[in-house]
Amino acid sequence: MSARLRVVVAAPLAPELCELLTTREPRIDLIVDQALLPPMRHPADFAGDPSFRRTPEQQAAYEELLDTAEALYGIPDVDPASLARTVRANPWLRWVHTMAAGGGGQVRAAQLTEAELEQVVFTTSAGVHGDALAEFAVFGVFAGAKDLPRLAHQQRDREWSGRWLMSQVSEQTVLVLGLGGIGSSVAAKLSALGATVIGTSRSGATVPGVSRTVHPDDVASVLSEVDAVVTTLPGTDSTHHFIGRDFFAGLRPGATLVNVGRGTVVDEAALLDALESRIVGFAALDVFEVEPLPDESALWQHPRVLVSPHTAALDAREDRRIAELFADNATRFLDGAALRNVVDTVEFY
């Protein structure tokens, strides 16, 4: 337990949210210099305006503040190299909160030593994006069921084809890969619409709305049953290309794929082949193996792919939710309780 906690704000944070932090947890000594932080262009723009530049004197002042922190609100400049510099320069640093739900990847990229990873606990903003991403996932499942590409094509060409059958989400079986905060919200929303939801869980735990859970190693046993797949998986060594050629080979033809997790989970070359063979009837993708999605990617022009530029999680309330999460964790930190959303420094999620 600690009496006070010196928190340095390393990422853009509105003044009213600075006040929220110290109101929610009065034992925080909040250190923030707005002149040293880049202006935000939109909610949750934690990297800030790319044209922002500090003078050498400002950069020195910024680093001097970082090097006095016991806790950091945000990774400095959302830059793993800056994070590594700060950890190595600041022996008092004990906790860093990342703005991203997948902040473990940024921690991995900092290439910290085992001793440094033991010195500092890292937490993420996992969970604050759950409802927004779940809505996009539901949208993607509906778009596949209702054949949005065909509707868009016929409208563009003024083609009145006459009536044709559409699938009913209420009669579909949807596989949700990962039952964390996002997956749990997806399952709840889809089951409320009448869909049958199968989920994957390494622990065997289930959540409301899921009719059955399977271990990820056994996912092949259910692929022939599902009409749609929603992946909410983090980007780790064990999930890399989890959805690949073998996965697609087991799917029921015409299935919908929605990805609101991490782009590295899907083998995009295998996905394109699955689209061409109609194993995948429609794909709604908010994340990609390489971002921004390269101009030469065939996904841009594919008629049955919806490309979303990693924007499905953005919500006007996101900044406040992250601040509330941080304040709650600050109380836990000061009271010696377990923190929420601690990064696994083996898998980095």
Short mmCIF file of C-alpha atoms in Angstrom, two decimals:
data_model
loop_
_atom_site.label_atom_id
_atom_site.label_comp_id
_atom_site.label_asym_id
_atom_site.label_seq_id
_atom_site.Cartn_x
_atom_site.Cartn_y
_atom_site.Cartn_z
CA MET A 1 0.00 0.00 0.00
CA SER A 2 1.12 3.56 -0.75
CA ALA A 3 0.04 6.91 0.64
CA ARG A 4 0.22 8.85 -2.64
CA LEU A 5 0.81 8.06 -6.31
CA ARG A 6 2.71 10.43 -8.62
CA VAL A 7 1.10 10.05 -12.05
CA VAL A 8 2.59 11.77 -15.08
CA VAL A 9 0.25 12.19 -18.05
CA ALA A 10 2.19 11.01 -21.10
CA ALA A 11 -0.68 11.04 -23.59
CA PRO A 12 -3.22 13.70 -24.56
CA LEU A 13 -5.84 14.07 -21.84
CA ALA A 14 -8.54 16.75 -21.65
CA PRO A 15 -8.51 19.00 -18.58
CA GLU A 16 -11.93 17.78 -17.44
CA LEU A 17 -10.64 14.19 -17.46
CA CYS A 18 -7.57 15.25 -15.49
CA GLU A 19 -10.03 16.53 -12.91
CA LEU A 20 -11.99 13.28 -13.09
CA LEU A 21 -8.86 11.29 -12.17
CA THR A 22 -8.10 13.30 -9.05
CA THR A 23 -11.75 13.44 -8.04
CA ARG A 24 -12.19 9.68 -8.37
CA GLU A 25 -8.88 9.01 -6.58
CA PRO A 26 -7.77 11.99 -4.45
CA ARG A 27 -4.49 10.27 -3.56
CA ILE A 28 -3.22 10.82 -7.11
CA ASP A 29 -0.65 13.58 -7.56
CA LEU A 30 -1.33 14.31 -11.21
CA ILE A 31 1.46 15.92 -13.21
CA VAL A 32 0.45 17.23 -16.62
CA ASP A 33 1.78 19.94 -18.91
CA GLN A 34 -0.67 20.37 -21.78
CA ALA A 35 1.90 22.37 -23.79
CA LEU A 36 4.07 19.24 -24.00
CA LEU A 37 1.27 17.01 -25.34
CA PRO A 38 0.10 16.92 -28.98
CA PRO A 39 -3.43 18.18 -29.67
CA MET A 40 -6.00 15.50 -30.37
CA ARG A 41 -7.74 15.54 -33.76
CA HIS A 42 -10.63 13.38 -32.60
CA PRO A 43 -11.64 11.32 -29.55
CA ALA A 44 -9.07 8.71 -28.53
CA ASP A 45 -6.38 10.26 -30.75
CA PHE A 46 -3.64 9.45 -28.29
CA ALA A 47 -0.82 9.86 -30.79
CA GLY A 48 -2.18 13.34 -31.50
CA ASP A 49 -1.64 15.64 -34.43
CA PRO A 50 1.34 14.26 -36.42
CA SER A 51 2.48 17.79 -37.23
CA PHE A 52 3.12 18.45 -33.53
CA ARG A 53 6.79 18.91 -32.68
CA ARG A 54 8.44 19.75 -29.38
CA THR A 55 11.40 22.05 -29.28
CA PRO A 56 14.58 20.51 -27.85
CA GLU A 57 13.84 22.34 -24.61
CA GLN A 58 10.27 21.02 -24.53
CA GLN A 59 11.44 17.47 -25.23
CA ALA A 60 13.88 17.69 -22.36
CA ALA A 61 11.13 19.01 -20.08
CA TYR A 62 8.77 16.21 -21.20
CA GLU A 63 11.36 13.52 -20.50
CA GLU A 64 12.23 15.10 -17.16
CA LEU A 65 8.59 14.75 -16.11
CA LEU A 66 8.40 11.16 -17.32
CA ASP A 67 11.52 10.30 -15.37
CA THR A 68 9.92 11.37 -12.07
CA ALA A 69 6.75 9.30 -12.43
CA GLU A 70 5.66 6.38 -10.32
CA ALA A 71 2.92 5.75 -12.89
CA LEU A 72 2.38 6.84 -16.48
CA TYR A 73 -0.97 7.60 -18.04
CA GLY A 74 -0.17 6.40 -21.55
CA ILE A 75 2.94 5.28 -23.39
CA PRO A 76 5.07 8.34 -24.21
CA ASP A 77 4.22 9.43 -27.75
CA VAL A 78 2.74 5.94 -28.32
CA ASP A 79 6.34 4.98 -29.11
CA PRO A 80 7.86 1.73 -27.82
CA ALA A 81 11.36 3.24 -28.03
CA SER A 82 10.27 6.14 -25.82
CA LEU A 83 8.74 3.67 -23.40
CA ALA A 84 12.01 1.73 -23.21
CA ARG A 85 13.97 4.94 -22.62
CA THR A 86 11.66 5.96 -19.79
CA VAL A 87 11.71 2.58 -18.06
CA ARG A 88 15.51 2.58 -18.15
CA ALA A 89 15.85 6.18 -16.99
CA ASN A 90 13.30 6.07 -14.18
CA PRO A 91 14.00 3.72 -11.26
CA TRP A 92 10.80 4.89 -9.48
CA LEU A 93 8.45 3.84 -12.28
CA ARG A 94 6.14 1.02 -11.20
CA TRP A 95 3.10 1.16 -13.47
CA VAL A 96 2.33 2.13 -17.07
CA HIS A 97 -1.21 2.22 -18.45
CA THR A 98 -1.56 1.87 -22.22
CA MET A 99 -4.40 3.56 -24.05
CA ALA A 100 -4.91 0.65 -26.45
CA ALA A 101 -6.84 -2.48 -25.60
CA GLY A 102 -4.02 -4.36 -27.31
CA GLY A 103 -1.28 -2.41 -25.57
CA GLY A 104 0.64 -5.60 -24.92
CA GLY A 105 1.96 -5.40 -28.46
CA GLN A 106 3.47 -1.99 -27.73
CA VAL A 107 5.09 -3.35 -24.58
CA ARG A 108 6.55 -6.25 -26.55
CA ALA A 109 7.93 -3.85 -29.15
CA ALA A 110 9.81 -1.96 -26.42
CA GLN A 111 12.02 -5.06 -26.03
CA LEU A 112 12.38 -4.66 -22.29
CA THR A 113 14.51 -7.06 -20.30
CA GLU A 114 13.05 -9.60 -17.92
CA ALA A 115 14.18 -7.47 -14.99
CA GLU A 116 12.52 -4.37 -16.47
CA LEU A 117 9.30 -6.26 -17.02
CA GLU A 118 9.38 -7.29 -13.38
CA GLN A 119 10.01 -3.71 -12.25
CA VAL A 120 6.97 -2.24 -14.01
CA VAL A 121 3.41 -3.55 -14.27
CA PHE A 122 1.64 -2.73 -17.53
CA THR A 123 -2.11 -2.47 -17.94
CA THR A 124 -4.30 -1.95 -20.99
CA SER A 125 -7.62 -0.35 -21.80
CA ALA A 126 -9.23 -3.68 -22.66
CA GLY A 127 -12.98 -3.66 -22.17
CA VAL A 128 -13.68 0.00 -22.84
CA HIS A 129 -14.23 -0.75 -26.52
CA GLY A 130 -16.37 -3.83 -26.04
CA ASP A 131 -19.81 -2.50 -26.94
CA ALA A 132 -18.62 -0.46 -29.93
CA LEU A 133 -16.73 -3.40 -31.43
CA ALA A 134 -19.60 -5.75 -30.67
CA GLU A 135 -21.95 -3.49 -32.64
CA PHE A 136 -19.60 -3.60 -35.62
CA ALA A 137 -19.44 -7.38 -35.30
CA VAL A 138 -23.23 -7.64 -35.29
CA PHE A 139 -23.34 -5.30 -38.29
CA GLY A 140 -20.88 -7.57 -40.11
CA VAL A 141 -22.91 -10.68 -39.37
CA PHE A 142 -26.07 -8.97 -40.63
CA ALA A 143 -24.29 -7.67 -43.74
CA GLY A 144 -23.27 -11.21 -44.60
CA ALA A 145 -26.69 -12.67 -43.88
CA LYS A 146 -28.45 -10.04 -45.98
CA ASP A 147 -25.82 -10.11 -48.76
CA LEU A 148 -24.90 -6.45 -48.55
CA PRO A 149 -22.45 -6.72 -51.51
CA ARG A 150 -25.23 -7.93 -53.80
CA LEU A 151 -27.56 -5.17 -52.66
CA ALA A 152 -24.88 -2.53 -53.21
CA HIS A 153 -24.00 -3.94 -56.64
CA GLN A 154 -27.60 -4.07 -57.81
CA GLN A 155 -28.32 -0.56 -56.57
CA ARG A 156 -25.22 0.79 -58.31
CA ASP A 157 -26.24 -0.90 -61.58
CA ARG A 158 -29.95 -0.07 -61.18
CA GLU A 159 -30.65 -3.79 -61.41
CA TRP A 160 -34.11 -4.85 -60.22
CA SER A 161 -33.54 -8.56 -59.89
CA GLY A 162 -36.79 -9.36 -58.21
CA ARG A 163 -37.11 -11.02 -54.83
CA TRP A 164 -34.56 -13.45 -53.44
CA LEU A 165 -34.06 -15.30 -50.19
CA MET A 166 -32.04 -13.72 -47.43
CA SER A 167 -30.60 -15.54 -44.45
CA GLN A 168 -32.01 -14.85 -41.01
CA VAL A 169 -29.52 -14.10 -38.26
CA SER A 170 -32.00 -15.52 -35.76
CA GLU A 171 -31.57 -18.90 -37.46
CA GLN A 172 -27.79 -18.78 -37.72
CA THR A 173 -25.03 -20.32 -35.65
CA VAL A 174 -22.18 -17.92 -34.96
CA LEU A 175 -18.74 -18.89 -33.69
CA VAL A 176 -17.17 -16.22 -31.45
CA LEU A 177 -13.44 -16.69 -31.10
CA GLY A 178 -12.46 -15.35 -27.69
CA LEU A 179 -14.85 -14.67 -24.82
CA GLY A 180 -13.15 -11.70 -23.20
CA GLY A 181 -14.80 -8.31 -22.88
CA ILE A 182 -15.45 -7.90 -26.60
CA GLY A 183 -16.43 -11.50 -27.24
CA SER A 184 -18.79 -11.51 -24.27
CA SER A 185 -20.56 -8.41 -25.61
CA VAL A 186 -20.77 -9.93 -29.10
CA ALA A 187 -22.28 -13.13 -27.70
CA ALA A 188 -24.85 -11.24 -25.64
CA LYS A 189 -26.00 -9.11 -28.56
CA LEU A 190 -26.20 -11.98 -31.06
CA SER A 191 -27.98 -14.34 -28.70
CA ALA A 192 -30.51 -11.59 -27.94
CA LEU A 193 -31.26 -11.56 -31.67
CA GLY A 194 -31.92 -15.29 -31.59
CA ALA A 195 -28.63 -16.57 -32.98
CA THR A 196 -27.02 -19.68 -31.55
CA VAL A 197 -23.57 -18.74 -30.27
CA ILE A 198 -20.61 -21.08 -29.87
CA GLY A 199 -17.56 -19.61 -28.14
CA THR A 200 -13.93 -20.56 -27.68
CA SER A 201 -12.28 -20.54 -24.27
CA ARG A 202 -8.96 -21.93 -23.10
CA SER A 203 -10.21 -22.13 -19.52
CA GLY A 204 -13.56 -23.66 -20.36
CA ALA A 205 -15.36 -20.67 -18.89
CA THR A 206 -18.55 -19.55 -20.52
CA VAL A 207 -20.50 -16.28 -20.60
CA PRO A 208 -24.19 -15.40 -20.92
CA GLY A 209 -25.52 -15.95 -24.42
CA VAL A 210 -23.11 -18.75 -25.32
CA SER A 211 -24.76 -22.11 -25.83
CA ARG A 212 -21.52 -24.09 -25.98
CA THR A 213 -17.81 -23.51 -25.51
CA VAL A 214 -14.91 -25.35 -27.11
CA HIS A 215 -11.17 -25.18 -26.55
CA PRO A 216 -9.37 -23.35 -29.37
CA ASP A 217 -7.48 -26.57 -30.13
CA ASP A 218 -10.82 -28.26 -30.86
CA VAL A 219 -12.36 -25.52 -32.97
CA ALA A 220 -12.26 -27.68 -36.11
CA SER A 221 -14.99 -29.84 -34.57
CA VAL A 222 -17.60 -27.07 -34.89
CA LEU A 223 -16.62 -25.28 -38.11
CA SER A 224 -19.02 -27.23 -40.30
CA GLU A 225 -21.92 -26.04 -38.12
CA VAL A 226 -21.36 -22.29 -38.26
CA ASP A 227 -22.78 -19.66 -40.58
CA ALA A 228 -20.54 -16.84 -39.34
CA VAL A 229 -17.29 -16.41 -37.45
CA VAL A 230 -16.46 -13.37 -35.31
CA THR A 231 -12.88 -13.16 -34.09
CA THR A 232 -12.02 -10.98 -31.11
CA LEU A 233 -8.66 -12.66 -30.46
CA PRO A 234 -5.57 -10.70 -29.43
CA GLY A 235 -2.42 -10.74 -31.53
CA THR A 236 -0.06 -13.25 -29.91
CA ASP A 237 2.29 -15.98 -31.07
CA SER A 238 -0.40 -18.59 -30.38
CA THR A 239 -3.10 -16.74 -32.37
CA HIS A 240 -0.94 -15.80 -35.38
CA HIS A 241 -2.80 -17.00 -38.51
CA PHE A 242 -5.16 -19.00 -36.31
CA ILE A 243 -7.67 -18.46 -39.12
CA GLY A 244 -5.76 -19.95 -42.03
CA ARG A 245 -6.13 -22.58 -44.74
CA ASP A 246 -6.98 -25.43 -42.41
CA PHE A 247 -9.59 -23.30 -40.64
CA PHE A 248 -11.23 -22.25 -43.91
CA ALA A 249 -11.17 -25.84 -45.20
CA GLY A 250 -13.50 -26.84 -42.37
CA LEU A 251 -16.00 -24.01 -42.74
CA ARG A 252 -19.48 -24.37 -44.11
CA PRO A 253 -19.41 -22.79 -47.61
CA GLY A 254 -20.67 -19.22 -47.76
CA ALA A 255 -19.80 -18.36 -44.16
CA THR A 256 -19.33 -14.77 -43.02
CA LEU A 257 -16.08 -13.70 -41.37
CA VAL A 258 -15.84 -10.65 -39.09
CA ASN A 259 -12.56 -9.55 -37.50
CA VAL A 260 -12.59 -7.01 -34.66
CA GLY A 261 -9.61 -8.49 -32.80
CA ARG A 262 -6.15 -8.28 -34.36
CA GLY A 263 -5.26 -8.47 -38.02
CA THR A 264 -2.50 -11.04 -37.54
CA VAL A 265 -5.10 -13.64 -36.48
CA VAL A 266 -6.25 -13.98 -40.12
CA ASP A 267 -3.99 -15.25 -42.90
CA GLU A 268 -5.06 -12.78 -45.57
CA ALA A 269 -3.67 -14.83 -48.46
CA ALA A 270 -5.72 -17.80 -47.28
CA LEU A 271 -8.75 -15.54 -46.83
CA LEU A 272 -8.54 -14.33 -50.42
CA ASP A 273 -8.44 -17.93 -51.64
CA ALA A 274 -11.44 -18.75 -49.41
CA LEU A 275 -13.33 -15.79 -50.87
CA GLU A 276 -12.58 -16.88 -54.42
CA SER A 277 -13.78 -20.43 -53.71
CA ARG A 278 -16.88 -19.04 -51.92
CA ILE A 279 -15.98 -20.79 -48.70
CA VAL A 280 -16.23 -17.29 -47.28
CA GLY A 281 -19.23 -15.49 -48.68
CA PHE A 282 -18.49 -12.14 -47.06
CA ALA A 283 -15.81 -10.64 -44.84
CA ALA A 284 -16.12 -7.51 -42.67
CA LEU A 285 -12.64 -6.52 -41.49
CA ASP A 286 -11.73 -3.72 -39.10
CA VAL A 287 -8.13 -4.87 -38.61
CA PHE A 288 -5.42 -6.14 -40.93
CA GLU A 289 -2.05 -7.86 -40.91
CA VAL A 290 -0.37 -4.61 -42.00
CA GLU A 291 -1.89 -1.22 -41.18
CA PRO A 292 -2.59 1.00 -42.96
CA LEU A 293 -3.75 -1.61 -45.45
CA PRO A 294 -1.27 -1.43 -48.38
CA ASP A 295 -2.55 0.03 -51.64
CA GLU A 296 -1.68 -3.20 -53.45
CA SER A 297 -3.80 -5.39 -51.17
CA ALA A 298 -6.47 -7.26 -53.11
CA LEU A 299 -8.82 -6.81 -50.16
CA TRP A 300 -9.44 -3.18 -51.16
CA GLN A 301 -11.15 -4.13 -54.41
CA HIS A 302 -12.71 -7.45 -53.52
CA PRO A 303 -16.49 -7.20 -54.10
CA ARG A 304 -17.35 -9.26 -51.01
CA VAL A 305 -15.04 -7.58 -48.52
CA LEU A 306 -15.87 -4.60 -46.34
CA VAL A 307 -12.74 -2.68 -45.31
CA SER A 308 -12.96 -0.58 -42.14
CA PRO A 309 -9.78 1.37 -41.29
CA HIS A 310 -9.45 0.14 -37.69
CA THR A 311 -12.14 2.59 -36.63
CA ALA A 312 -14.92 0.37 -35.28
CA ALA A 313 -13.84 0.89 -31.66
CA LEU A 314 -13.85 4.68 -31.81
CA ASP A 315 -16.50 6.12 -29.52
CA ALA A 316 -17.01 9.66 -28.24
CA ARG A 317 -17.04 8.26 -24.70
CA GLU A 318 -13.80 6.27 -25.04
CA ASP A 319 -11.51 8.86 -23.43
CA ARG A 320 -13.73 9.09 -20.36
CA ARG A 321 -14.01 5.31 -20.02
CA ILE A 322 -10.24 4.95 -20.10
CA ALA A 323 -9.86 7.66 -17.46
CA GLU A 324 -12.42 5.90 -15.26
CA LEU A 325 -10.59 2.60 -15.70
CA PHE A 326 -7.29 4.25 -14.78
CA ALA A 327 -8.78 5.86 -11.68
CA ASP A 328 -10.15 2.52 -10.53
CA ASN A 329 -6.77 0.88 -11.07
CA ALA A 330 -5.04 3.72 -9.24
CA THR A 331 -7.18 2.97 -6.20
CA ARG A 332 -6.29 -0.70 -6.50
CA PHE A 333 -2.59 0.15 -6.85
CA LEU A 334 -2.62 2.38 -3.79
CA ASP A 335 -4.53 -0.19 -1.74
CA GLY A 336 -2.29 -3.07 -2.78
CA ALA A 337 -5.06 -4.84 -4.68
CA ALA A 338 -4.81 -6.65 -8.01
CA LEU A 339 -4.98 -4.38 -11.06
CA ARG A 340 -7.39 -4.89 -13.93
CA ASN A 341 -6.12 -5.71 -17.44
CA VAL A 342 -2.53 -6.56 -16.51
CA VAL A 343 -0.42 -7.41 -19.55
CA ASP A 344 0.80 -10.99 -19.74
CA THR A 345 4.52 -10.44 -20.38
CA VAL A 346 4.90 -13.89 -21.91
CA GLU A 347 2.16 -13.68 -24.56
CA PHE A 348 1.94 -9.84 -24.35
CA TYR A 349 -1.81 -9.43 -24.31
#
